[in-house]
XYZ file of C-alpha atoms in Angstrom:
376
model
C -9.778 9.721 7.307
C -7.081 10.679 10.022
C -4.613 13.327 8.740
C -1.189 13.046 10.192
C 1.303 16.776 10.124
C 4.169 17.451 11.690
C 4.219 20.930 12.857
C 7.475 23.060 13.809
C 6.588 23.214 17.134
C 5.786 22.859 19.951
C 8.067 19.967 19.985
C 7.187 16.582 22.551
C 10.939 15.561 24.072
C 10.713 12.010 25.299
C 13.463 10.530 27.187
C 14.752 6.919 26.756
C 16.595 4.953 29.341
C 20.303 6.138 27.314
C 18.797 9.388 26.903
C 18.044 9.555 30.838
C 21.511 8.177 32.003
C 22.736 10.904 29.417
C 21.108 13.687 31.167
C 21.867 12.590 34.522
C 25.738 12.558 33.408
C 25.159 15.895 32.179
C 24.093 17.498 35.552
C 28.022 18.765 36.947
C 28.225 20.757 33.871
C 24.776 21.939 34.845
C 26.174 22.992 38.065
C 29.777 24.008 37.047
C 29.998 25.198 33.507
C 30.155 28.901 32.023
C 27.977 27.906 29.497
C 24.492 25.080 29.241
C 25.307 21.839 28.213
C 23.627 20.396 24.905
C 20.179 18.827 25.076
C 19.168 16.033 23.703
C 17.145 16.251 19.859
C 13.826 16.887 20.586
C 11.101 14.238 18.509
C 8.414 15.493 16.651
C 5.146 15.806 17.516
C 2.464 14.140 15.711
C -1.300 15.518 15.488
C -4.211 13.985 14.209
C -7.082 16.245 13.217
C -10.311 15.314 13.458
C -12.540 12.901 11.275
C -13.998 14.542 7.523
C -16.764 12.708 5.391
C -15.104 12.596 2.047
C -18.649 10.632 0.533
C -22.174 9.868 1.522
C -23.053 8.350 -1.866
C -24.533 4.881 -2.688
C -26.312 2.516 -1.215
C -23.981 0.467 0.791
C -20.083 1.196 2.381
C -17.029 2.299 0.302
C -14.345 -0.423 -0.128
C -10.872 -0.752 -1.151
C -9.794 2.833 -0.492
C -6.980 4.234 -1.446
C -5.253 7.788 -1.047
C -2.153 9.323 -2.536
C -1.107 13.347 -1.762
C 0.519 15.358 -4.083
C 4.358 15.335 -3.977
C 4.722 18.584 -3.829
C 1.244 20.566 -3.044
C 0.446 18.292 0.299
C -3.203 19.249 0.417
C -3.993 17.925 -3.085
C -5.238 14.476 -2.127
C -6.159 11.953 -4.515
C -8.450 8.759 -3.493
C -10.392 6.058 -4.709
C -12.945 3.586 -3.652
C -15.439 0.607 -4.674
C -18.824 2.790 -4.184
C -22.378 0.956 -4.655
C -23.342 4.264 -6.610
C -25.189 2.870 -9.538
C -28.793 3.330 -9.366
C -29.593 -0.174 -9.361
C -26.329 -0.306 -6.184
C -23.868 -2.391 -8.022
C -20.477 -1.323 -7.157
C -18.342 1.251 -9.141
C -15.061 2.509 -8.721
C -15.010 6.501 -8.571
C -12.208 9.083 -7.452
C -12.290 11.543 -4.783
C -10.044 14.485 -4.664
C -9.688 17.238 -2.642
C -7.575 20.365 -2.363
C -7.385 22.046 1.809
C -5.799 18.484 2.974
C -8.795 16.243 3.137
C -11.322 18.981 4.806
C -13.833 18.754 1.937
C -14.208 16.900 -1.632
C -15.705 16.482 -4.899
C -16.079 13.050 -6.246
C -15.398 11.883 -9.959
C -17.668 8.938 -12.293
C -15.818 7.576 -14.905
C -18.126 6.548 -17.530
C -16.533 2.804 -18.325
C -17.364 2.385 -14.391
C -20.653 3.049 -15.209
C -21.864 0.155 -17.684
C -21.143 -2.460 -15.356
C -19.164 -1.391 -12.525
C -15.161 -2.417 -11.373
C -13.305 -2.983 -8.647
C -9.999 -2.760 -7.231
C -9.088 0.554 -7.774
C -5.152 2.198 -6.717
C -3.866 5.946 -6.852
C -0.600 7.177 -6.843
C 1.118 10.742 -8.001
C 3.546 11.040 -10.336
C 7.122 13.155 -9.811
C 5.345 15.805 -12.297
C 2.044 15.832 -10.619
C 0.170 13.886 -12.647
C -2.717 11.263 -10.566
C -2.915 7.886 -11.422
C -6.050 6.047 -10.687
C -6.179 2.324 -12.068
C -9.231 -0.081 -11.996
C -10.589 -3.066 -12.958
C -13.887 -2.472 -15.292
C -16.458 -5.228 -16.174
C -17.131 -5.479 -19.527
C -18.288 -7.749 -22.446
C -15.684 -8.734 -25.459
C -16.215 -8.802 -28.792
C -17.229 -12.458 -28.526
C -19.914 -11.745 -25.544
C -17.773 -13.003 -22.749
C -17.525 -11.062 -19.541
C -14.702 -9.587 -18.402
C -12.486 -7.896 -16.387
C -10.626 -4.641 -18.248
C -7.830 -2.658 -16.687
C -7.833 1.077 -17.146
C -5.032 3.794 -16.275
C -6.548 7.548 -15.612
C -4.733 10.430 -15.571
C -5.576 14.283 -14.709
C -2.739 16.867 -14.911
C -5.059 19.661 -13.260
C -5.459 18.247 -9.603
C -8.284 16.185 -10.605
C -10.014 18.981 -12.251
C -10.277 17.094 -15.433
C -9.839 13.288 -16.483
C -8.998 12.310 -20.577
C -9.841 8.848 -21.889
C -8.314 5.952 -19.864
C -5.158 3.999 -21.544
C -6.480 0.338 -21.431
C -4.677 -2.262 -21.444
C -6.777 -5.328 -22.572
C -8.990 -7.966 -20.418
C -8.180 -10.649 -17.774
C -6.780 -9.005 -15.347
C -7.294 -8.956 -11.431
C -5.539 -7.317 -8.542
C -4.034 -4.178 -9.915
C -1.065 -2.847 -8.078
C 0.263 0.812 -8.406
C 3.460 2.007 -7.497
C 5.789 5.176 -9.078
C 9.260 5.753 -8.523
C 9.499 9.086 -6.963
C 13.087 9.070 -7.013
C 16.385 10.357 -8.635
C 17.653 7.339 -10.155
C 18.029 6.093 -13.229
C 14.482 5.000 -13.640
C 12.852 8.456 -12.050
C 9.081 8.888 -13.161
C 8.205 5.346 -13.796
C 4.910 3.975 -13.195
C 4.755 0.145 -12.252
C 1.598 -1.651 -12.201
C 1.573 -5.523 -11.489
C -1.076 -7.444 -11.916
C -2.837 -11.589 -12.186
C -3.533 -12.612 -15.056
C -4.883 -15.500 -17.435
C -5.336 -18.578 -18.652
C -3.793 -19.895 -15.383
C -1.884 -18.057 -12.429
C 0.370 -15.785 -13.751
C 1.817 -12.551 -12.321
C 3.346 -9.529 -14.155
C 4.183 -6.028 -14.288
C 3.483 -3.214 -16.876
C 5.909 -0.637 -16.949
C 5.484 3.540 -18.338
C 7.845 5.689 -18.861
C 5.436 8.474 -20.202
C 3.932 9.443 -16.943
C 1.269 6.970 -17.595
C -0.192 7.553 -20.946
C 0.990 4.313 -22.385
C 2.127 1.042 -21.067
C 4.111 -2.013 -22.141
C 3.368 -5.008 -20.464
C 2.347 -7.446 -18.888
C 6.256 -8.873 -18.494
C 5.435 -12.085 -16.489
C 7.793 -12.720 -12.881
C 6.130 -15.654 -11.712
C 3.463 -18.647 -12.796
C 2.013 -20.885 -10.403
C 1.996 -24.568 -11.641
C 0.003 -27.698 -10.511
C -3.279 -27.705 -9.178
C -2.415 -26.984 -5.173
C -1.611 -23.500 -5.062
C -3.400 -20.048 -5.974
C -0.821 -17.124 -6.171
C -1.969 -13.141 -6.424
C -0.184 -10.067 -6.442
C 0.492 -7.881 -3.561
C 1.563 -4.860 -2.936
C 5.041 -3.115 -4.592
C 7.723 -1.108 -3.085
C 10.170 1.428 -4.761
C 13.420 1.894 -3.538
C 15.782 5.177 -3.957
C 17.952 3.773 -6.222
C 15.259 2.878 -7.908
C 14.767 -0.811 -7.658
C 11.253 -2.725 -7.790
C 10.681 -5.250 -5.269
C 7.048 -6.719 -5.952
C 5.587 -9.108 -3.986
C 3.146 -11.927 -3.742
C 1.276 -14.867 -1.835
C 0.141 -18.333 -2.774
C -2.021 -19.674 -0.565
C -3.638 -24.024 -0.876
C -6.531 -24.268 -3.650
C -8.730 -27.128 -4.959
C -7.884 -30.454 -2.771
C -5.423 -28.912 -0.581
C -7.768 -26.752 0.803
C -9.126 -27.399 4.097
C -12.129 -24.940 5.278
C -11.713 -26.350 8.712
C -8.472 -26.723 9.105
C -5.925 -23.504 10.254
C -3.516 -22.066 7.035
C -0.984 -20.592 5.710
C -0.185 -17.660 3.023
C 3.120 -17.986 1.588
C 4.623 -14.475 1.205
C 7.454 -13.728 -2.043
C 9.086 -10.940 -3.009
C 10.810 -10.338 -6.804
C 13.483 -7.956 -7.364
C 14.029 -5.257 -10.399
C 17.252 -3.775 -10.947
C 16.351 -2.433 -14.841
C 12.831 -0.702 -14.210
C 10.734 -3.357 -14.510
C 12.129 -5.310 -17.685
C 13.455 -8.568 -15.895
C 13.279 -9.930 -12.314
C 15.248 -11.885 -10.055
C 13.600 -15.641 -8.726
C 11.417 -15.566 -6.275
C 12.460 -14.933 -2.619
C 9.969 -16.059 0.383
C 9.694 -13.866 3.254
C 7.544 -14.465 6.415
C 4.338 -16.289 5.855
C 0.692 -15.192 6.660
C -0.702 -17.435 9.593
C -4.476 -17.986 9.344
C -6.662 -19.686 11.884
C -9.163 -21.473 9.820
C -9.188 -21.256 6.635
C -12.413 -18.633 5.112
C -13.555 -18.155 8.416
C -13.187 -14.243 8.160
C -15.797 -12.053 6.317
C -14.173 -11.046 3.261
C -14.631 -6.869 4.671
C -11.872 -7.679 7.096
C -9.478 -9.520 4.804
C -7.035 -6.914 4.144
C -3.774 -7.233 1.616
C -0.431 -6.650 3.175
C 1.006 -3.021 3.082
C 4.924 -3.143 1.822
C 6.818 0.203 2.110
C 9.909 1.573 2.065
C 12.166 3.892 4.409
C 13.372 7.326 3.875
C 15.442 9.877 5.310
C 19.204 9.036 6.349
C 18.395 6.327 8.995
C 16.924 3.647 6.831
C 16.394 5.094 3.158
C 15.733 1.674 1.797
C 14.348 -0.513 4.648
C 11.457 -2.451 3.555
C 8.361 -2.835 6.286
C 6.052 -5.407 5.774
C 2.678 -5.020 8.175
C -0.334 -8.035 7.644
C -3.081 -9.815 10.067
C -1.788 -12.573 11.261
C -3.194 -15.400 13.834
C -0.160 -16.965 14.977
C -0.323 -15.016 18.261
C -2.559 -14.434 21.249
C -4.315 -18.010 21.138
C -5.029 -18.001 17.601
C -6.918 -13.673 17.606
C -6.264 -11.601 14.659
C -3.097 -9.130 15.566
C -1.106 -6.818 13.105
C 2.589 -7.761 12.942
C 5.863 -6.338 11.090
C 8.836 -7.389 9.854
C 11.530 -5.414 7.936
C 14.873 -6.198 5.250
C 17.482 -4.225 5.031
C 18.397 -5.847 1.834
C 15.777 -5.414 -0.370
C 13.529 -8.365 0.159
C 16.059 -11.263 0.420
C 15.684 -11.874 4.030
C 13.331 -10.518 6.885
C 13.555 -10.322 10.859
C 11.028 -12.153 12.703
C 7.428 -11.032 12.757
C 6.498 -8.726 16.272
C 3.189 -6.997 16.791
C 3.219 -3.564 16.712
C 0.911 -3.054 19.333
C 2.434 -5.090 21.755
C 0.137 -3.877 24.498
C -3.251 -5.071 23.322
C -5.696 -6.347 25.030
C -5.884 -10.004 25.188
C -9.618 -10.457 23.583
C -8.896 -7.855 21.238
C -8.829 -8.305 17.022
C -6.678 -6.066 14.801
C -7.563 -6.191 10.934
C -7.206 -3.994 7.884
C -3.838 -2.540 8.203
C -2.193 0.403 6.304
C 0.787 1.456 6.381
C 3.094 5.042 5.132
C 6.718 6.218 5.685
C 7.184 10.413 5.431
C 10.126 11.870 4.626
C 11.949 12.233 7.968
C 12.001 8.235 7.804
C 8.931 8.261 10.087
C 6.637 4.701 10.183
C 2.993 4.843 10.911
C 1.118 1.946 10.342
């Protein structure tokens, strides 16, 4: 993994057009002045260490990781990943923590990941410190069907030591995390949305024990008919407090077309009371694919939704995806943001404007820091 810090100096000064015409106005009170004229606020510098192996276990790659750092203590990192561990190599979802800022690790089992594995694992910290790792566990009910279980961990200690998980019953898919990290009204609540059964329905568990229990699933959305599939996607917190969790539906069953280019609608919901009712749906820029199944499910990537901070844009939502509209149909990562919580979105832009023609981007992630800084 890349580590991103900001040190206090030195400090990289880069001059924009205004900022050039500035300093050229400035020169006469160079010249003439008893005393210098102001400079222009310097930008901060950002350095990216080198690479560390955080695993070497199992048979076959990690997948779906995930990484949250300590709110306070930046060099306690929490992660997570889909690991083919098992001696026979099914997958497993196990933790990974470490404590000098991702320079070396110790991984953790969890023994319901051991009968017969999970997936889709998400981290987060809470205000108090406490690490949140959920995951989907395969299991057998008491009638001998197979399913999917969703467990909450905790550890207090820095990932020192794990208690029983809180589970919250079967049929779930997707998990999504999120915590409010705020000073609102709703500070310390842990938000996880999720799919769930019989049919398409999305909700969201709330906690507002630091993630010992749960209450939940309160539904926000059901898909009806036979012609569209709907699953959760990633939440976003805002410093008020406010939930906006999102989702895409995307054709199913006759309306699908393997050969024919698609389309992924994109919806957000919005939370004003912590989780207990939501707004209706609001659609937000659509995710253009070429054809239909044609990428390898390791480079199918779920959006990343996140929110500003700092005094420029505290609540600015960013939304970053794939996307295929562009550049004769190749993969490219785009963004679009709302300044109003979800209702309505710019238009879509790359962010790497310059790439080469031939090139594909997939598998985006995306993180504000505190200063209101965007890396994606």
């Amino acid at each position: 993994m890349h580590r991103v810090r900001i040190p206090p100096s030195p400090r990289l000064i880069v001059l924009r057009p205004v900022a050039l015409a500035a300093a050229l106005a400035w020169m006469p009170a160079l010249l003439f002045a008893q005393r210098p004229a102001p400079r222009p606020a310097a930008l901060p510098r950002l350095v990216v260490e080198p690479d560390f192996p955080a695993s070497r276990d199992g048979r076959g790659p990690h997948v779906e990781p995930h990484l949250a750092a300590h709110p306070r203590l930046s060099r306690l990192l929490v992660g997570a990943a889909v690991a083919h561990a098992s001696d026979e190599g099914g997958p497993a979802v196990k933790a990974y923590v470490s404590r000098d800022g991702g320079r070396s690790w110790h991984d953790v089992s969890f023994p319901e990941q051991g009968v017969d594995g999970g997936a889709d694992p998400q981290v987060a910290f809470t205000p108090s410190g406490t690490a949140l790792v959920a995951a989907l566990a395969s299991g057998t009910d008491e009638s001998g069907r197979s399913r999917s279980f969703l467990h909450v961990y905790r550890t207090e200690d820095g990932g020192a030591s794990w208690g029983r998980p809180a589970d919250l019953g079967a049929s779930y898919d997707h998990p999504m995390l999120a915590v409010d990290r705020g000073t609102g009204s709703f500070a310390g609540r842990a938000y996880l949305s999720v799919l769930y059964g019989p049919g398409y329905n999305l909700g969201m568990f709330r906690s507002t024990d630091d993630g010992r229990t749960w209450v939940g699933p309160v539904r926000f959305h059901r898909a009806e008919g036979n012609a569209l599939g709907v699953n959760v996607l990633p939440m976003a917190v805002l410093g008020d407090g406010r939930v906006v969790a999102s989702y895409h539906d995307f054709p199913i069953g006759p309306a699908r077309r393997g050969d024919a280019p698609g389309r992924r609608g994109f919806h957000t919901v919005l939370s004003t009371d912590g989780g207990v009712t939501f707004s209706a749906p609001r659609r937000g820029p659509d995710e253009v694919t070429p054809v239909l199944d044609a990428l390898p499910s390791r480079l199918r990537g779920d959006r990343a939704l996140v929110a500003g901070r700092g005094a420029r844009h505290p609540d600015r939502l960013y939304l970053v995806w794939q996307d295929a509209r562009l550049a004769g149909g190749r993969w490219r990562i785009l963004v679009a943001t709302s300044d109003d919580a979800g209702a309505t979105w710019s238009d879509p832009r790359p962010v790497d404007a310059q790439a080469p023609a031939d090139a594909q981007q997939f598998l985006p992630a995306a993180a504000v820091n505190a200063d209101g800084a965007v890396a994606v």
